[in-house]
Structures are given as C-alpha cells and as structure tokens.
Backbone as a ProteinNet text record, in pm:
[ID]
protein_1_A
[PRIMARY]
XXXXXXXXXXXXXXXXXXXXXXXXXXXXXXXXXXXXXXXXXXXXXXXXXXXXXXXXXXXXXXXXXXXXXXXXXXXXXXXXXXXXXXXXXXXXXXXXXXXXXXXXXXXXXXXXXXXXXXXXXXXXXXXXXXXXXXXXXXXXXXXXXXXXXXXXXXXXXXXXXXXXXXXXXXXXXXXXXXXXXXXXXXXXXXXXXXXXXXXXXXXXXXXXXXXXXXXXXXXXXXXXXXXXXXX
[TERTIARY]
-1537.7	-1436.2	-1472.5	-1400	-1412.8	-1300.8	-1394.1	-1332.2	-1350.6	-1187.8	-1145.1	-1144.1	-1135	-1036.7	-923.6	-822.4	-685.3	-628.1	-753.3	-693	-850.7	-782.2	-949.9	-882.7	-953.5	-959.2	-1036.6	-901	-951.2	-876.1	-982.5	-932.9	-858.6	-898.8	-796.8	-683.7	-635	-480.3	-535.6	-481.8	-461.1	-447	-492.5	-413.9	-434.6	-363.1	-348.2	-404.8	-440.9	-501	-410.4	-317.1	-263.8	-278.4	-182.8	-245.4	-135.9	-172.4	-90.9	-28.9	58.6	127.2	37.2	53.5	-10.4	24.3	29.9	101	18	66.4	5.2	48.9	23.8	74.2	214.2	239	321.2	467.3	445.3	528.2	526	475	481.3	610.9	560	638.8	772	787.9	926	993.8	946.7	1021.6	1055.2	969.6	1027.4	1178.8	1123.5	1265.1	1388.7	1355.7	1440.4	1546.8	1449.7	1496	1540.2	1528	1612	1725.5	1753.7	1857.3	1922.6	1944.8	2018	2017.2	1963.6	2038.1	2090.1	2086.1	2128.8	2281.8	2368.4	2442.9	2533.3	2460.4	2582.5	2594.6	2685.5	2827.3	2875.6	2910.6	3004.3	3104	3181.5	3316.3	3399	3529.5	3628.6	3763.8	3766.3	3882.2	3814.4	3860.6	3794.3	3876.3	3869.3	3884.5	3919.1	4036.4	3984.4	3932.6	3877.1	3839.3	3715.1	3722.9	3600.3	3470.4	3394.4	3232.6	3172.7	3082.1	2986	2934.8	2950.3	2882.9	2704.8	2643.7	2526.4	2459.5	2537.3	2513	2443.7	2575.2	2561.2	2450.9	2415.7	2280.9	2148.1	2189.6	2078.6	2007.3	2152.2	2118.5	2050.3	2114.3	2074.2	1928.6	1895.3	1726	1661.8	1701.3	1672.4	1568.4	1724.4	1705.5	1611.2	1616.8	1512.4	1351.2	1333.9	1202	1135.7	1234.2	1177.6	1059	964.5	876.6	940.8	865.7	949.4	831.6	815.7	697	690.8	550.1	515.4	547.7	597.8	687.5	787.8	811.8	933	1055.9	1134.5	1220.1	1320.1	1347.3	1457.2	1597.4	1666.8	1797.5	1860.7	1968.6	2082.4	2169.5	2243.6	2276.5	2467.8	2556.2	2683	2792.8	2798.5	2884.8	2998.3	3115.7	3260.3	3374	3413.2	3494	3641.5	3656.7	3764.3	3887.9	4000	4112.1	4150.7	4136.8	4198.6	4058.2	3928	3833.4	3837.7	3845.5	3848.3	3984.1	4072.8	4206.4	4189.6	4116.6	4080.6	3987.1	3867.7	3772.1	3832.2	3920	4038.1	4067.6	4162.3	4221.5	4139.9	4034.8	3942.8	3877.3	3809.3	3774.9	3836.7	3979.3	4123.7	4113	4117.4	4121.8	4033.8	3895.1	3788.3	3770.1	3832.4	3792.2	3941	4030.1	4189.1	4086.2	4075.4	3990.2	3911.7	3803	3709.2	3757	3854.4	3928.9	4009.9	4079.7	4160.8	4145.8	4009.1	3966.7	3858.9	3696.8	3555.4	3498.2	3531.4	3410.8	3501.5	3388.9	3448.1	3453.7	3505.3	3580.7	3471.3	3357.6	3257.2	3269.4	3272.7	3220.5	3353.3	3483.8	3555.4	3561.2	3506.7	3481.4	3434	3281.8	3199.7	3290.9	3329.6	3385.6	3500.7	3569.4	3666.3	3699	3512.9	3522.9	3490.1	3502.1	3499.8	3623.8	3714.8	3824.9	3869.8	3774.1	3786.1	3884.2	3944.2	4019.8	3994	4053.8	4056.5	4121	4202.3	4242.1	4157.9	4112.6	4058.1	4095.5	4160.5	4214.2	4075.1	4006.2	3910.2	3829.6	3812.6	3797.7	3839.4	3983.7	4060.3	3997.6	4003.9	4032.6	3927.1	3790.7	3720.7	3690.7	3634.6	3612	3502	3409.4	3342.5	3285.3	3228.3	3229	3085.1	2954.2	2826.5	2813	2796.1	2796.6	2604.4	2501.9	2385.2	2373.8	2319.8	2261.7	2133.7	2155.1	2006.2	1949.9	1846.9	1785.8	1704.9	1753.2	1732.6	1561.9	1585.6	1497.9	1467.2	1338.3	1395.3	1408.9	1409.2	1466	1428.9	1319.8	1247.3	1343.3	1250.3	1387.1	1415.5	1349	1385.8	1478.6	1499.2	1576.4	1552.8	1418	1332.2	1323.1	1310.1	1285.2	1133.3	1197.3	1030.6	1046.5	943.9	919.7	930	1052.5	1047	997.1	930	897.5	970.7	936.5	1013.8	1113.5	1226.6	1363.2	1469.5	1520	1584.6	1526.3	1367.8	1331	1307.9	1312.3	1290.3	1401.7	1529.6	1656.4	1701.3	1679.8	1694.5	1684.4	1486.6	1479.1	1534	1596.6	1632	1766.6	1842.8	1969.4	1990.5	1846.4	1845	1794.6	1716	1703.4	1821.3	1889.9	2055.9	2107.6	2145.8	2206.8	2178.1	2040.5	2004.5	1970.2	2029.3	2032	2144.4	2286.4	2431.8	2484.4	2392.2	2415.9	2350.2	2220.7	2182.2	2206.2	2336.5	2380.8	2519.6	2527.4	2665.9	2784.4	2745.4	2880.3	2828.2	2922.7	2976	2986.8	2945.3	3007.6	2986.8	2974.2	3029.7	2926.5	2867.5	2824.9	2905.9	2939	3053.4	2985.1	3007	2958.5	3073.3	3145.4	3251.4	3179.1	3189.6	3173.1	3262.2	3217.8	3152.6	3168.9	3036.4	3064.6	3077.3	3022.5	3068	3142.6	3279.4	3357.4	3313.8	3227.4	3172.2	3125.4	3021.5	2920.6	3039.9	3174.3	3276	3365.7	3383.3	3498	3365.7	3257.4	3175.6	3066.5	3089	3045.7	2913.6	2856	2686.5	2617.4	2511.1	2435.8	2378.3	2364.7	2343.6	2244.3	2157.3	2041.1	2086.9	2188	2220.3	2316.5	2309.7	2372.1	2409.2	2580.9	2585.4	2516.4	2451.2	2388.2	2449	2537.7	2571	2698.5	2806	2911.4	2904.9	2912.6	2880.1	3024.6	3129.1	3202.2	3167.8	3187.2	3093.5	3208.4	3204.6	3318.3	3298.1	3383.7	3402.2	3497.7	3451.1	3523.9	3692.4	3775.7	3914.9	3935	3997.3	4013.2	4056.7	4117.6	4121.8	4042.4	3914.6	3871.7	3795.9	3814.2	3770.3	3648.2	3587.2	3462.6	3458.3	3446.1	3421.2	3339.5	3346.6	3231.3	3149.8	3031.8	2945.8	2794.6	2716	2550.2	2441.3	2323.1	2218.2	2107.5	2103.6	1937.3	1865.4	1840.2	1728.5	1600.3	1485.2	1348.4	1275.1	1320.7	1231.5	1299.5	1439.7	1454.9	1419.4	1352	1369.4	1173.4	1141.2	955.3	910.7	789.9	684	536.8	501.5	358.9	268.2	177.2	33.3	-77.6	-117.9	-234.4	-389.1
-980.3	-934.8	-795.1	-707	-576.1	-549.2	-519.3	-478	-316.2	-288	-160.7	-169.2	-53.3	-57.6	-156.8	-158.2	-227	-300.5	-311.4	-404.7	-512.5	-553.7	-637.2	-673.4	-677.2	-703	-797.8	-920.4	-1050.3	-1124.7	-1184.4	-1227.9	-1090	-992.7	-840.8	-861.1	-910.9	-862.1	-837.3	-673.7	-642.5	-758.5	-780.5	-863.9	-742.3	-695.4	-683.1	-702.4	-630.7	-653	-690.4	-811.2	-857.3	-863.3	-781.9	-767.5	-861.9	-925.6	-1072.9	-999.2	-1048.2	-997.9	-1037.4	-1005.3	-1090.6	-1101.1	-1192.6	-1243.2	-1321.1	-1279.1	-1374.6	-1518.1	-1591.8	-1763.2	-1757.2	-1656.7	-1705.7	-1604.2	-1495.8	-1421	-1535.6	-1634.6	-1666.1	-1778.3	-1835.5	-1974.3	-1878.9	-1764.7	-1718.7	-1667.7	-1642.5	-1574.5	-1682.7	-1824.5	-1914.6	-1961.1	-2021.8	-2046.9	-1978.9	-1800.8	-1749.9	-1777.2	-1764.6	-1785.9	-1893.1	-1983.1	-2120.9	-2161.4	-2073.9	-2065.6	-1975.9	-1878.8	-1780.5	-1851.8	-1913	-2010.5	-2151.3	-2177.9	-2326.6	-2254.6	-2106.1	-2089.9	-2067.7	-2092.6	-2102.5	-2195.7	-2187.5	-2262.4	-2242.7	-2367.7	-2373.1	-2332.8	-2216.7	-2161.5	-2163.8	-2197.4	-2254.4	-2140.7	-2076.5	-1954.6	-1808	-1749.7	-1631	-1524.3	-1391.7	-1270	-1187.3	-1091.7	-1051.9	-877.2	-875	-754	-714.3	-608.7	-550.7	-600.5	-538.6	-560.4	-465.6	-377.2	-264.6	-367.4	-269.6	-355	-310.8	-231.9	-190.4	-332.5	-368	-528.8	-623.9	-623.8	-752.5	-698.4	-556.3	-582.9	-557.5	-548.7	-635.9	-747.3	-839.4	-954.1	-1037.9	-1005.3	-1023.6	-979.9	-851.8	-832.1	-871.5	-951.9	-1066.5	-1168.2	-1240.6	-1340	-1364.3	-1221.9	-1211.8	-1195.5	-1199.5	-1202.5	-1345.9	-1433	-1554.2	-1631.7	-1696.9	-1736.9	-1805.1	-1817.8	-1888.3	-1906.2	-2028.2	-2102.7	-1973.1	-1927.6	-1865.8	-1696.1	-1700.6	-1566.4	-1506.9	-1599.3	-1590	-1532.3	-1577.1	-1561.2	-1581.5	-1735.5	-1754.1	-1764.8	-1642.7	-1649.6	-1527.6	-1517.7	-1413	-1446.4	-1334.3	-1363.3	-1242.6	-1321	-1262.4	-1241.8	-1124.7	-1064.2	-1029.9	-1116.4	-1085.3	-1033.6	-889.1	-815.2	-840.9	-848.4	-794.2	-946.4	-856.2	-998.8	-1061.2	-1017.2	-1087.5	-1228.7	-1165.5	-1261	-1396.9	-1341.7	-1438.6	-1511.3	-1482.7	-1570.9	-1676.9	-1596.2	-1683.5	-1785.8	-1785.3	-1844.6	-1951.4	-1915.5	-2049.4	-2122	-2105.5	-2204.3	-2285.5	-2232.4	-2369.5	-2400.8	-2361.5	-2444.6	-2591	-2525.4	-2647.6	-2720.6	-2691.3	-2770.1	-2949.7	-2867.5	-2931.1	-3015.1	-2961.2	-3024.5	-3119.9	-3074.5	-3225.5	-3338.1	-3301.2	-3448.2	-3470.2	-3445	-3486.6	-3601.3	-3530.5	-3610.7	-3702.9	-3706.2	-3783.5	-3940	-3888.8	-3968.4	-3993.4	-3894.9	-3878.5	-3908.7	-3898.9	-3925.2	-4066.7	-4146.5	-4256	-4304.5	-4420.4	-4392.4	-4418.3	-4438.6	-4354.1	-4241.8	-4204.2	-4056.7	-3970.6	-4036.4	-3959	-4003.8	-4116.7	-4123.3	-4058.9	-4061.4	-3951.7	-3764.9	-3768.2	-3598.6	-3591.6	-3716.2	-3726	-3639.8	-3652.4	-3557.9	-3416	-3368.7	-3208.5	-3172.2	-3246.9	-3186.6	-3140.1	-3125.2	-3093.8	-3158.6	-3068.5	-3122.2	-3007.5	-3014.8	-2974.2	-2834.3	-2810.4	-2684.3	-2585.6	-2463.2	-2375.5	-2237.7	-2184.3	-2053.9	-1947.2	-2005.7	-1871.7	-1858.8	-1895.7	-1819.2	-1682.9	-1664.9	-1574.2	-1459.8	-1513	-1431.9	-1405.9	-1454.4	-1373.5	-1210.3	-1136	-1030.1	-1009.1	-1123.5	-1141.1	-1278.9	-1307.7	-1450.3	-1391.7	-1470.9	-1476.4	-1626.3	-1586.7	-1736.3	-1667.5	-1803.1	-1804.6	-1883.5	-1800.9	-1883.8	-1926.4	-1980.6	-2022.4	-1985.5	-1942.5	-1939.8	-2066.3	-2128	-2235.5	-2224.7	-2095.4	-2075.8	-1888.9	-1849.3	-1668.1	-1609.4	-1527.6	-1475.4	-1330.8	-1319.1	-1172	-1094.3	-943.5	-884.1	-880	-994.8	-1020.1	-1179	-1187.1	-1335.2	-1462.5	-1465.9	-1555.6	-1669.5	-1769	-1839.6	-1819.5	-1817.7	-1791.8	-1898.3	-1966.6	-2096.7	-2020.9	-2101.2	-2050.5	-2226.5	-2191.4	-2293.1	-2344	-2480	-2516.3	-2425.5	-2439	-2367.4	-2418.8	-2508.7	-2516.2	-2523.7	-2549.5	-2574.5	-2399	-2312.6	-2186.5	-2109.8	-2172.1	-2125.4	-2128.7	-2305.9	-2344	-2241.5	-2211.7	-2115.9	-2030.7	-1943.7	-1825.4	-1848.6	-1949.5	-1944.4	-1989.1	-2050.9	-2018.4	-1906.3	-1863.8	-1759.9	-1578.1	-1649.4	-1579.7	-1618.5	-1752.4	-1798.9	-1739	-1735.9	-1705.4	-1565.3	-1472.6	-1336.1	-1322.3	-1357.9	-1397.1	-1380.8	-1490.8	-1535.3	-1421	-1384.6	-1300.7	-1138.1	-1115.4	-1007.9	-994.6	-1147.9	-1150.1	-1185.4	-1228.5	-1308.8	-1409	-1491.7	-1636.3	-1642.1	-1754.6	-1833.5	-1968.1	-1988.3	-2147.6	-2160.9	-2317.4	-2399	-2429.8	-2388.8	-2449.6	-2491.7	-2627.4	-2670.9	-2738.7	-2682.3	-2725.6	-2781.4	-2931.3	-3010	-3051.7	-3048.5	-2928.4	-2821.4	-2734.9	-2579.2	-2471.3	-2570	-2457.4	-2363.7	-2387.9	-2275.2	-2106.2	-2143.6	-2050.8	-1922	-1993.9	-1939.3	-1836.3	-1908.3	-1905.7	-1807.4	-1773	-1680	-1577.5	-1562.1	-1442.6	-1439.7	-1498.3	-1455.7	-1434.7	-1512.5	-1523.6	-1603.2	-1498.2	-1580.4	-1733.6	-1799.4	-1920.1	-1961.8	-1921.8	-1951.4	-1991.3	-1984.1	-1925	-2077.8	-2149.7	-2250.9	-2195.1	-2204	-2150.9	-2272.6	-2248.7	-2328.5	-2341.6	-2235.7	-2225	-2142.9	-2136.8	-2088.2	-2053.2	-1919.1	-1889.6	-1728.6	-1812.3	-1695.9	-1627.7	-1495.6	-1424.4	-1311.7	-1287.8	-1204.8	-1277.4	-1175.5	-1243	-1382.9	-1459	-1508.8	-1454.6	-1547.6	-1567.3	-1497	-1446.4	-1413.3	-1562.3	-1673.7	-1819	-1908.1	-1938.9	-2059.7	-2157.9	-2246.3	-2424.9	-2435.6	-2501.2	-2567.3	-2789.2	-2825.4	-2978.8	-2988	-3064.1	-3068	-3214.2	-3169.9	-3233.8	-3198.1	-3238.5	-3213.9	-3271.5	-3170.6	-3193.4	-3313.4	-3329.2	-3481.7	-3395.5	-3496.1	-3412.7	-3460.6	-3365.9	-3338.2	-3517	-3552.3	-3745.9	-3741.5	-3751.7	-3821.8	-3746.5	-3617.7	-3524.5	-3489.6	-3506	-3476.5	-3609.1	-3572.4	-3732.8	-3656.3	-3650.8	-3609.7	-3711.5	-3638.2	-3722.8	-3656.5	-3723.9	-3617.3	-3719.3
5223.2	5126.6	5076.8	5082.8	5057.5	4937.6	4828.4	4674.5	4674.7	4621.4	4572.8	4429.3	4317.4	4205.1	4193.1	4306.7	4260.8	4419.5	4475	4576.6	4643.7	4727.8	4805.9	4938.2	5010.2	5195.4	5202.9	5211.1	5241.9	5345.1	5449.9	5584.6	5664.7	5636.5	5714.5	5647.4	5539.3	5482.3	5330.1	5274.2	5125.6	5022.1	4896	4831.9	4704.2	4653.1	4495.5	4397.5	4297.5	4126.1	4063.8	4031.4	3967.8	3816.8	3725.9	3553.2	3484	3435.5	3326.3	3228.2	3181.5	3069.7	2961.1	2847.9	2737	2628.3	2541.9	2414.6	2306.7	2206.5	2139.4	2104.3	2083.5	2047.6	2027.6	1911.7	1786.2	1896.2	1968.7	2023.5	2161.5	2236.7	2311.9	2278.6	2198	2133.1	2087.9	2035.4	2048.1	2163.7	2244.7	2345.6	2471.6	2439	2519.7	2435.3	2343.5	2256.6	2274.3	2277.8	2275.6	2409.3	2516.7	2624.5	2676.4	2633.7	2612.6	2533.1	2453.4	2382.5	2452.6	2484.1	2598.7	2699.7	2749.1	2877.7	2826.2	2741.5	2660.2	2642	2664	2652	2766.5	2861.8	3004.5	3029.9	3076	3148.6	3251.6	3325	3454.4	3430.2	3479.4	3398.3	3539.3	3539.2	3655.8	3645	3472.6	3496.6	3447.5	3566.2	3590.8	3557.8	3505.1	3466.3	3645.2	3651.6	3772.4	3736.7	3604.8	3569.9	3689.2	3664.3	3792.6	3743.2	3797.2	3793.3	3823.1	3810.7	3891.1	3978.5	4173	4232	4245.7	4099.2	4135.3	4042.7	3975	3878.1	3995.6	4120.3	4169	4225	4291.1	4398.8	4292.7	4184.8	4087.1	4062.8	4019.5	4047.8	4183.6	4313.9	4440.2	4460.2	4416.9	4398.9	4307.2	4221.5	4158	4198.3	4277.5	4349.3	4445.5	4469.8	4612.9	4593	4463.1	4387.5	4380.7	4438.7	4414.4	4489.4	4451.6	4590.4	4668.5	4813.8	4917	4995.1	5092	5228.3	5296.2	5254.2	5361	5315.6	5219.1	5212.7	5331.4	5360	5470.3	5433.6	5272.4	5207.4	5281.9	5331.4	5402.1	5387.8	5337.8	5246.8	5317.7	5276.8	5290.5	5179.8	5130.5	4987.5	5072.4	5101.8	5116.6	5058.5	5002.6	4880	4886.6	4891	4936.5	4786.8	4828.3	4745.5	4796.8	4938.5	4995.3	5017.2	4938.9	4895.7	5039.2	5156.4	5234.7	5256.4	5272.7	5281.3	5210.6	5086.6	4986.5	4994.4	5003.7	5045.2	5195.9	5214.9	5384.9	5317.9	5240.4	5208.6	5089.5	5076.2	4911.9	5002.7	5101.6	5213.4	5271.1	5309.5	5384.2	5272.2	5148.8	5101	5025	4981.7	4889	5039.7	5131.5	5253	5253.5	5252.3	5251.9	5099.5	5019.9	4915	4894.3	4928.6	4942.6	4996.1	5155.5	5177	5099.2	5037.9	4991	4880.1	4785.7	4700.6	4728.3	4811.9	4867.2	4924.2	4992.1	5105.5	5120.2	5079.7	5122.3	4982.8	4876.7	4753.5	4674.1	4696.5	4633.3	4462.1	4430	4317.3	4197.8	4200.1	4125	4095.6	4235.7	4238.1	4150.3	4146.2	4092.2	3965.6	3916.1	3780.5	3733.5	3785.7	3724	3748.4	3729	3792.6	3639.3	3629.4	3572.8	3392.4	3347.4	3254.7	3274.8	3373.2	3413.9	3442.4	3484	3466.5	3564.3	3713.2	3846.8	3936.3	3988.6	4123.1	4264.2	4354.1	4511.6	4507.2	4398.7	4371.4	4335.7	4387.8	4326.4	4406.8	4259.6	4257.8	4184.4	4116	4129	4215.6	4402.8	4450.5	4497.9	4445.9	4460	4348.9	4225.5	4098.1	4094.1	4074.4	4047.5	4118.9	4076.7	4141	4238.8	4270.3	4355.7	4396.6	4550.9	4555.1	4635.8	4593.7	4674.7	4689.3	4880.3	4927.1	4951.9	4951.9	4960.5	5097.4	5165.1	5308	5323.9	5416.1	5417.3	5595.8	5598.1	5721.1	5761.9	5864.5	5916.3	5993.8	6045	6140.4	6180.4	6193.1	6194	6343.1	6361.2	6519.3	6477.2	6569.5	6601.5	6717.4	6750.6	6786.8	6935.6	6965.9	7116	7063.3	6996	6965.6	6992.8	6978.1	6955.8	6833.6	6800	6716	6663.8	6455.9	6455.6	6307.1	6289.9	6207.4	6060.6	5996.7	5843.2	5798.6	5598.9	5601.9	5434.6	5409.2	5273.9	5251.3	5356.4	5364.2	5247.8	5195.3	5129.7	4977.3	4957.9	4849.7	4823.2	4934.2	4903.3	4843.7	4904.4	4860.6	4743.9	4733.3	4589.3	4500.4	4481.8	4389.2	4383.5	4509.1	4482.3	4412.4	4413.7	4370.6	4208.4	4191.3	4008.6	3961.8	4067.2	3985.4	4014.9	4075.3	4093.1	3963.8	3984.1	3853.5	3696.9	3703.3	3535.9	3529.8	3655.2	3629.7	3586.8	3666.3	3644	3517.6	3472	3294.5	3225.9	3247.7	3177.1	3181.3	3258.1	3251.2	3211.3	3131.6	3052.7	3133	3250.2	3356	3385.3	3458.6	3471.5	3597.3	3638.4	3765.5	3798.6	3871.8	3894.2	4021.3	4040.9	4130.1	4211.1	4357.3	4439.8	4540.5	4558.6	4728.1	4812.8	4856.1	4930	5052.5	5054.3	5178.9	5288.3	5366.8	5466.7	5435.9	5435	5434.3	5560.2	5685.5	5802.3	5787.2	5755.3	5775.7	5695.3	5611.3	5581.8	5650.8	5727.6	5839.1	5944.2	5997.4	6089.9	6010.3	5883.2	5821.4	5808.7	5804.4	5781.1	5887.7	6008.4	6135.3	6108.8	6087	6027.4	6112.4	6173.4	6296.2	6327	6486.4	6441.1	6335.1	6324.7	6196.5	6103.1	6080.3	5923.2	5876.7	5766.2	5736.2	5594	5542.1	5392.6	5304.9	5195.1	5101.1	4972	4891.3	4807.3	4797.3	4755.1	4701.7	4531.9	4522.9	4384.3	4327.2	4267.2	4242.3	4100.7	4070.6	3966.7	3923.7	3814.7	3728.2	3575.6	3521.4	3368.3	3340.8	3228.7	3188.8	3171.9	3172.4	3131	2989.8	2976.2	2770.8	2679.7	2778.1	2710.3	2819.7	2760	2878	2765.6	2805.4	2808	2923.4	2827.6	2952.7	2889.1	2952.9	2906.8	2762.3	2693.1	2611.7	2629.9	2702.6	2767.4	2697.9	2682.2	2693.6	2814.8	2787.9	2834.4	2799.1	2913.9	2824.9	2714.3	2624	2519.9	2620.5	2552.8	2626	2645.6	2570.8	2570	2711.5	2786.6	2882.3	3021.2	2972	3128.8	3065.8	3002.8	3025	3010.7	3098	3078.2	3068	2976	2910.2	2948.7	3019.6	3019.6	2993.1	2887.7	2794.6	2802.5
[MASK]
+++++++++++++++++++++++++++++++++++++++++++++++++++++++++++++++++++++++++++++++++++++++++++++++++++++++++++++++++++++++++++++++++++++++++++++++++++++++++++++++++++++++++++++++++++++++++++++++++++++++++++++++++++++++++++++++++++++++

C-alpha cells in the first residue's frame, strides 16, 4: 500500500482521502428532523401544471440520481427524458392501454379495493401535461464496444436507489411527480428504441403542481410499526 497526502495505492487502483462532514449532536438531531419534515411533505401528485421547467433542473436532478451507489459501481441505469409532445402522446396511449386491462381484467378485486382510496383509474392524462416524463431504465446486463455482454451486479436494488434518490431531488427542488409503473412496461423500451439491455423500471412524470390539486388524505406508519430496535 502506497500512501500519498490525499490518496493511497491499494491492490494497483487509487482510493481517495475521504473528509466527513461534521456536526455537532444538537445540529445533527436538527437537520435530520429537518429533513424529514421536507420530505414528510411530498406527495404523489396525478394533476400536473404544463408550465415549463429549466431543462438544466432536470439534468440536475438526473446527476443526482446518478450519485447513487450501485454493485460494483457499475451504475446500471439510464435515466430517459421525454419533452417532445408527439412522444409523450405516443407514450399516454400505450400506457391507458395497458392500464384498461389491468383494471378491467389483470388486478383483482383486492387489489382494486385497496387502490379505491387513491382515487386511481386507467386514465392518465398527465402523461401528456406534465412538462416532462423520465422513464428510469435499467441495465440488465452491460455491452462493451465490441457488443459483448459484460456482468452488472444488484441491478434492480441498484436502480431502486437511484430512483429515490431522483425522487427526493424532484421534491426537493420544489416539483412533483408521480410513481408510474404501467404493467407491462415493454412498450416503453419499443416507443424510445432503447437497446436490448435495457428493461424500463420506472415511469416518473415531473412539472409543477396544478394551481387546484387534491391528493387522498392518507398517512404513513408511525415509527413503532416500521422500526424494530435491538439494543
């Protein structure tokens, strides 16, 4: 192991002097709070604003996202940012498509119980309205530049993260969007010609709120039913 000032040569690859932030108790215990209360304030929001957006916001947020850890540091994602109205009109149709059946015919009547206080149906017009729609892919597998298969690893648990931590950039830059998983999502992959690797993971439309919107009034588990302390 060979030590520099601000790096070390270990196994032949660089690693970094990593410096911690630091806080004291009383600033620590506030700035979690705080930050739990700023996300204790989003919402799944379903009517959308079609006011613009800077698109230097969204490739903010997207380098965000892309900060997230992932197996291997592989970062097996693609993050696809659709502005353009004909796309997104193409992308409403198959999804109301996919989601008629679903309702109709594929989620059973649990499943539409439970749904029943959200207020959801097969219709959705803010894929249209919003002013932007990021679908999140996922890389199945990577392909070097002879087009080769090359092993990505904890692929969806890698995605995952990246797509909360999309999400709570979203919110924390004062916009809204919504969780969409239209089942089946193929057509995704097929309206944005996205290599075989590539499976969509997430549907995420992003813009402002409506000037009148409603969200359910629903809550979160309090902390007794979602922590288990063992001391």
């Amino acid at each position: 192991m060979k030590e520099q000032e601000d790096y070390i040569i270990e196994g032949g690859f660089r690693h970094n002097r990593f410096t911690p932030r630091s806080f004291s108790k009383e600033e620590m215990l506030t700035k979690s709070q705080e930050f739990y209360e700023e996300m204790k304030q989003r919402k799944s929001i379903r009517f959308f604003s079609d006011e613009a957006v800077d698109i230097q916001i969204i490739e903010n947020l997207i380098k965000t996202a892309g900060t997230a850890p992932s197996g291997a540091n592989k970062q097996p994602w693609k993050f696809c940012v659709v502005s353009n109205p004909e796309l997104k009109k193409e992308i409403r149709i198959a999804a109301e498509k996919e989601e008629k059946l679903s309702y109709e015919s594929r989620m059973s009547d649990r499943w539409l119980k439970d749904l029943a206080p959200l207020g959801t149906d097969w219709q959705k017009p803010f894929l249209e309205i919003a002013p932007y729609l990021i679908i999140v892919f996922k890389e199945n597998y990577g392909l070097d530049e002879a087009g080769n298969k090359t092993q990505n690893y904890y692929v969806n648990e890698s995605v995952g993260l990246a797509a909360g931590f999309l999400i709570s950039a979203i919110h924390q830059a004062g916009l809204v969007t919504l969780t969409h998983t239209p089942s089946p999502m193929k057509f995704l992959a097929k309206i944005l010609k996205r290599p075989k690797n590539e499976s969509p993971f997430l549907l995420l439309p992003v813009g402002f709120a409506a000037e009148k919107t409603f969200v359910p009034s629903i809550s979160k588990k309090p902390i007794e039913e979602i922590m288990i302390s063992y001391e």
